Coordinates of C-alpha atoms and ligand atoms in Angstrom, one line a residue:
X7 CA -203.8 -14.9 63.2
X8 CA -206.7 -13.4 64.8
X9 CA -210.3 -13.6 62.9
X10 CA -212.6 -12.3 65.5
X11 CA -215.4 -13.7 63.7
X12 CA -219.0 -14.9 64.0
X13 CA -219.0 -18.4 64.1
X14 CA -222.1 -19.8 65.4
X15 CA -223.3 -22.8 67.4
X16 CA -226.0 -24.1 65.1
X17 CA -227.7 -23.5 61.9
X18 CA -227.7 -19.2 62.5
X19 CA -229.8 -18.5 59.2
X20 CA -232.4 -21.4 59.3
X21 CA -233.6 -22.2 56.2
X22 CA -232.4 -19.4 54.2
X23 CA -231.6 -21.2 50.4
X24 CA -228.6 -23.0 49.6
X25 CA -226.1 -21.5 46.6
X26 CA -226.8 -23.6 43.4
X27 CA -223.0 -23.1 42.9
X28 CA -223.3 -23.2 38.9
X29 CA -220.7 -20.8 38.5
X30 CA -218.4 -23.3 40.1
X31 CA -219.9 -26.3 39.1
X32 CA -219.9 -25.1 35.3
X33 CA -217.2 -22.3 35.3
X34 CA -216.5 -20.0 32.2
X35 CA -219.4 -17.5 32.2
X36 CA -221.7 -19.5 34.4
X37 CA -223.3 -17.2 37.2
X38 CA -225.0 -19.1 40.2
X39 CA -229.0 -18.9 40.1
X40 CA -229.2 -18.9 43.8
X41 CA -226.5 -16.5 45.1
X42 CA -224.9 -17.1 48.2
X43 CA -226.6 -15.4 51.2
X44 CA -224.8 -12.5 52.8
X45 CA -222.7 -13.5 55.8
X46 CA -224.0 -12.3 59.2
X47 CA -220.3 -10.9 59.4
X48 CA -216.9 -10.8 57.1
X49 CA -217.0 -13.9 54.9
X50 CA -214.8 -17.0 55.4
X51 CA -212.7 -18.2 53.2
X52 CA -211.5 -21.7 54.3
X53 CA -209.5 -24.6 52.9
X54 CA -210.0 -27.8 53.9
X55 CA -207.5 -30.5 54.2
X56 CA -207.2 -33.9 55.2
X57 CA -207.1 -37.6 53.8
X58 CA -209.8 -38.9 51.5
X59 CA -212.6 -40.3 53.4
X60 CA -212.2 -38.5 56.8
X61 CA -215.3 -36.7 56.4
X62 CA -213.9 -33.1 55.0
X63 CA -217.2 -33.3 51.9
X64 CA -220.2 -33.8 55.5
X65 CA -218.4 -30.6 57.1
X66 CA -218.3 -28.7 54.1
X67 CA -222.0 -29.5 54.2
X68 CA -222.3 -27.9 57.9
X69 CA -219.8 -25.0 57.5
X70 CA -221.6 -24.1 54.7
X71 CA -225.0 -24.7 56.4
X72 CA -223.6 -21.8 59.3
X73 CA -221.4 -19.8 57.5
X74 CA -223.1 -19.2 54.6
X75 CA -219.9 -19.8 52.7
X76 CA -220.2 -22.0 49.2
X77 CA -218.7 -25.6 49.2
X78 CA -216.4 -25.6 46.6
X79 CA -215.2 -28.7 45.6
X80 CA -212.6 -30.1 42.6
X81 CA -214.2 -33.4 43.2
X82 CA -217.8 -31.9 42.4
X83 CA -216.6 -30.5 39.4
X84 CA -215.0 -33.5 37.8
X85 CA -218.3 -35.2 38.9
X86 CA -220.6 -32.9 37.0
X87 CA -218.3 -33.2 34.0
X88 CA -219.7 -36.6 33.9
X89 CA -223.5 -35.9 32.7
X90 CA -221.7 -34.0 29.5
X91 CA -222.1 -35.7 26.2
X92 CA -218.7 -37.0 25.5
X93 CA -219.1 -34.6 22.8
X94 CA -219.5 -31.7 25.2
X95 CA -215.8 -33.2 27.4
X96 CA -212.8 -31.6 26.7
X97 CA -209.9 -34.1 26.2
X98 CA -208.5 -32.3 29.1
X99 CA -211.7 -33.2 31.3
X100 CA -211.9 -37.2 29.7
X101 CA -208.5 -37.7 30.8
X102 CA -209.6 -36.0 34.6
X103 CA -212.3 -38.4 34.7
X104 CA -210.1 -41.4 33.6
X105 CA -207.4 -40.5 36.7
X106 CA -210.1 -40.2 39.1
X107 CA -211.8 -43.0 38.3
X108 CA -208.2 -44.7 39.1
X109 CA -207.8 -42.4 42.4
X110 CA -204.8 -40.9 41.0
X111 CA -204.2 -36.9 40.8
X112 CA -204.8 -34.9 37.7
X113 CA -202.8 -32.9 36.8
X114 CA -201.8 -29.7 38.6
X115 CA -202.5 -27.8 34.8
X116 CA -206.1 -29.2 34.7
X117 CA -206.8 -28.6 38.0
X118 CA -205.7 -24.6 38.3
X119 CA -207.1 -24.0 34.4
X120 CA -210.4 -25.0 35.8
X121 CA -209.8 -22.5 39.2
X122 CA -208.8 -20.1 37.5
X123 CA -211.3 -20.2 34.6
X124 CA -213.6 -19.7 38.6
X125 CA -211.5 -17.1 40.0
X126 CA -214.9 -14.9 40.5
X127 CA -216.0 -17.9 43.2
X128 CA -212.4 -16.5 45.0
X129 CA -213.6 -13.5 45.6
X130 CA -217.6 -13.8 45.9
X131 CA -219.1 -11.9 48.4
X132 CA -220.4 -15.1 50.4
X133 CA -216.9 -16.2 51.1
X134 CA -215.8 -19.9 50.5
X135 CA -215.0 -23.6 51.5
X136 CA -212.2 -25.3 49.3
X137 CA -212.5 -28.6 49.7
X138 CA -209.9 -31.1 47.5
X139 CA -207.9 -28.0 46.3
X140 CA -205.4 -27.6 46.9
X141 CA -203.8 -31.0 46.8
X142 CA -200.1 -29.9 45.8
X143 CA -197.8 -28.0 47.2
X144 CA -197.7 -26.6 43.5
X145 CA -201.4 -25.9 43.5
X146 CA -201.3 -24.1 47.1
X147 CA -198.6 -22.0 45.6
X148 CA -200.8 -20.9 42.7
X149 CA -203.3 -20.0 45.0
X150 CA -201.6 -17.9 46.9
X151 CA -200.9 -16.2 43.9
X152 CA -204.9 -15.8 42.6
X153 CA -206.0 -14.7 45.7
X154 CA -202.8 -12.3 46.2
X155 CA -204.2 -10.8 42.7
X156 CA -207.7 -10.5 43.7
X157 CA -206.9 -8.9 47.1
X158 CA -208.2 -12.0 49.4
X159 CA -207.1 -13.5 52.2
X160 CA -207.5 -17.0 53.5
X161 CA -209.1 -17.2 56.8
X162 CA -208.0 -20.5 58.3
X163 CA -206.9 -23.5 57.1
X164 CA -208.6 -26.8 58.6
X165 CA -206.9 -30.1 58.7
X166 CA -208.6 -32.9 59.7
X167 CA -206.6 -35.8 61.5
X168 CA -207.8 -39.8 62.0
X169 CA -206.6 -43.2 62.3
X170 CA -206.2 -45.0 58.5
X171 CA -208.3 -48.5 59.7
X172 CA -211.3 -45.6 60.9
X173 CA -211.4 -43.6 57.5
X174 CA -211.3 -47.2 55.5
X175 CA -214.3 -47.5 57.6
X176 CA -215.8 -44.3 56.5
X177 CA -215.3 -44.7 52.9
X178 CA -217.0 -48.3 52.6
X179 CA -219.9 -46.9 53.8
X180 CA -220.1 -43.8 52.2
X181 CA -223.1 -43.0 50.2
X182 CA -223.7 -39.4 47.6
X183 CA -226.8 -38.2 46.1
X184 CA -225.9 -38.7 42.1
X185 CA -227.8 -35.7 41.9
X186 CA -226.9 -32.7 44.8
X187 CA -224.3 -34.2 45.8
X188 CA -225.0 -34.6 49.7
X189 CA -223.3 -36.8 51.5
X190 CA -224.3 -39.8 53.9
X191 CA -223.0 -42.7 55.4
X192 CA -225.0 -46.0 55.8
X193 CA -224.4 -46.3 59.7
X194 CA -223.8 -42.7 60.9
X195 CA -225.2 -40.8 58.6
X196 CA -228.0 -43.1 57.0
X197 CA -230.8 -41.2 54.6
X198 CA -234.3 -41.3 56.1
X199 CA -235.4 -43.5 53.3
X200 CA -232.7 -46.0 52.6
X201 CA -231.1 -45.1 48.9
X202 CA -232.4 -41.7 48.5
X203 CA -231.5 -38.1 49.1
X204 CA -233.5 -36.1 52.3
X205 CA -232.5 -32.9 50.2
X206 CA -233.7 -33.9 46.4
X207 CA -235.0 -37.2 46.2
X208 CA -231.9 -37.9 44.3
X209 CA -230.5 -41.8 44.0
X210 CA -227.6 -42.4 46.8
X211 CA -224.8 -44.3 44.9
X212 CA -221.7 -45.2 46.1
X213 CA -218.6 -43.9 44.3
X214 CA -216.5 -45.2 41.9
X215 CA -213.1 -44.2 43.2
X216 CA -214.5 -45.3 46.9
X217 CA -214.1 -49.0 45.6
X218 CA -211.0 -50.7 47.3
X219 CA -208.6 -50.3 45.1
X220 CA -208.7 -46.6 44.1
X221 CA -209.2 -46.2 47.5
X222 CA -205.8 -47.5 48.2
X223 CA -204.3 -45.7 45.3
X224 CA -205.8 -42.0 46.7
X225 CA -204.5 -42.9 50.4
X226 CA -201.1 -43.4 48.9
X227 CA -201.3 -40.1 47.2
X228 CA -202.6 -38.1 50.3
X229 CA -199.5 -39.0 52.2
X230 CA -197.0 -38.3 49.1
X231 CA -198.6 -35.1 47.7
X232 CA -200.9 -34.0 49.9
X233 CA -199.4 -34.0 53.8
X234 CA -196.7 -31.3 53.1
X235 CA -199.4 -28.9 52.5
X236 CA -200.0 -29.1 56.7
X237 CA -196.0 -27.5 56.9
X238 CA -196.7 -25.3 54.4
X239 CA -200.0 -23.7 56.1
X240 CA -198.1 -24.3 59.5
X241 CA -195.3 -21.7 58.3
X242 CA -198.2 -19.2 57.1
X243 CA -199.9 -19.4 60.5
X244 CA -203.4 -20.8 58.9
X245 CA -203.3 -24.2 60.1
X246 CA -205.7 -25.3 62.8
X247 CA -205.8 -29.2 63.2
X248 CA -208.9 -31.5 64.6
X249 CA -209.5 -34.5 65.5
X250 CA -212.0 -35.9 63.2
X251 CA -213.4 -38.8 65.4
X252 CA -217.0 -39.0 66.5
X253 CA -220.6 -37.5 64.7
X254 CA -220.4 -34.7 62.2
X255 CA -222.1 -32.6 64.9
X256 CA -219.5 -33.3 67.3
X257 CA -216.5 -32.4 64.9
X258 CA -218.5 -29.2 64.1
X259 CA -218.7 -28.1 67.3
X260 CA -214.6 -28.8 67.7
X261 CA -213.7 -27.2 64.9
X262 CA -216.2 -24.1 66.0
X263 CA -214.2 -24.3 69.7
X264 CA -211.2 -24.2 67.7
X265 CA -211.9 -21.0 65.1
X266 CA -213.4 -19.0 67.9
X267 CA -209.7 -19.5 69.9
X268 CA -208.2 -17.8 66.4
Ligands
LIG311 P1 -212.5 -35.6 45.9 O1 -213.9 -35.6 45.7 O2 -212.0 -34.3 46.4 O3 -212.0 -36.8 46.7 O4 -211.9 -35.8 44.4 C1 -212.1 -36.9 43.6 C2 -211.0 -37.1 42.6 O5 -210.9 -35.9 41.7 C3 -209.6 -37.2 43.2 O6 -209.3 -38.5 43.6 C4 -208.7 -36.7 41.9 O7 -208.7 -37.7 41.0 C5 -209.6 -35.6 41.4 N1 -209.2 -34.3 42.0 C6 -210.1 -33.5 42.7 N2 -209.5 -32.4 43.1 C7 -208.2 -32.5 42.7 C8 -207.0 -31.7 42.8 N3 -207.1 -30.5 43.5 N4 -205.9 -32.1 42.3 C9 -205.8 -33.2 41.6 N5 -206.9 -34.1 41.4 C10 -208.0 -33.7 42.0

């Protein structure tokens, strides 16, 4: 693997606007208001893995930030489903939301309808940061396949490694603006005003399926369905692991030390 590309130190595009990511927030014939900026070189196109809770959602945030690439997220999508009417919910998306509220998988079907009903997000000019998806081995196989189609290429793969009893710690004090989205944490990542959103304004709420019990149920999960995807992106060459202990800054500058060794 050899990228040879720009990946920069700190924010390289200052406060140029974020992508609104409707088109892969709302799908179908959605386009996004905000587009993504151009990259300052080729675009990435990056998955993210590792276990819930280890902080893949507050990097998203920062590669996005630098490389102008949109955070795409299954998660996010699910979320948004929520302010439908029920009216407005597919059975297909009720039953999602029922799973997740559990912290158990839905189903690989749901999950690749709803990418592929996004496949112009694949190949967007701003490149892209898949974070939750895939979560299969079945659902990295399909996406091979829509990007094989479209004529793109994955990038890099990062997999983010940490101790179980740390990301337990993570999770509990995990905090998302019900409106953006933007992740905090009360103690390493604490909002200036405590309970609301730097970005919006928006209410910080904690989330349902980061209540003990789901939380148990998704960590079970990871390790079942999950973890074989870091052999399968071993075998394609993709997969560059980091250790995902210390401030968001710090892992952002490991992963960057990392990439730029690609
Ligand atoms: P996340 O925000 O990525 O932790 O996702 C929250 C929940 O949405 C998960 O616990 C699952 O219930 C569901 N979900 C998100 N992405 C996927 C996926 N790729 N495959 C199956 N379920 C998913």
């Amino acid at each position: 693997m050899k990228n040879n590309r720009f990946f920069p130190k700190m924010d390289a595009v200052g406060e140029m606007p974020k992508s609104d990511r409707t088109a892969w927030l709302k799908g179908g014939a959605f386009t996004c208001k905000v587009p993504p900026r151009t990259p300052l070189d080729k675009p990435w196109r990056i998955v993210l893995i590792g276990a819930p809770g280890i902080g893949k959602g507050t990097q998203a945030e920062l590669l996005s930030e630098r490389l102008g690439a949109c955070h795409l997220s299954t998660g996010d999508i699910f979320r948004a489903s929520k302010c439908l009417q029920p009216s407005e919910q597919s059975p297909a998306i009720k039953e999602a939301m029922a799973l997740m509220k559990e912290g158990k998988l839905v189903s690989d079907t749901t999950v690749l309808n709803l990418v592929r009903e996004r496949v112009g997000c694949m190949k967007c000019s701003g490149g892209f940061l898949l974070d939750g998806f895939p979560r299969t081995i079945a659902q990295a196989e399909a996406l091979d396949n829509l990007l094989l189609s479209e004529k793109v290429k994955l990038s890099v793969v990062f997999n983010y490694e940490l101790p179980v009893e740390t990301i337990i710690a993570r999770i509990s004090g995990r905090r998302t603006c019900s409106n953006c989205k933007a992740v905090y944490h009360v103690a390493t990542r604490p909002s200036s005003v405590p309970g609301v959103c730097d970005h919006c304004g928006g209410k910080l709420v904690q989330r349902e399926d980061d209540q003990p019990e789901a939380v148990r149920v998704r960590m079970k999960t990871y390790a079942e369905s999950t973890r074989p995807l870091i052999d399968y992106y071993k075998k394609q060459k993709l997969l560059v692991t980091i250790q995902a202990e210390g401030t968001p800054e710090e892992i952002y500058q490991r992963t960057r030390l990392l990439a730029l060794t690609l």
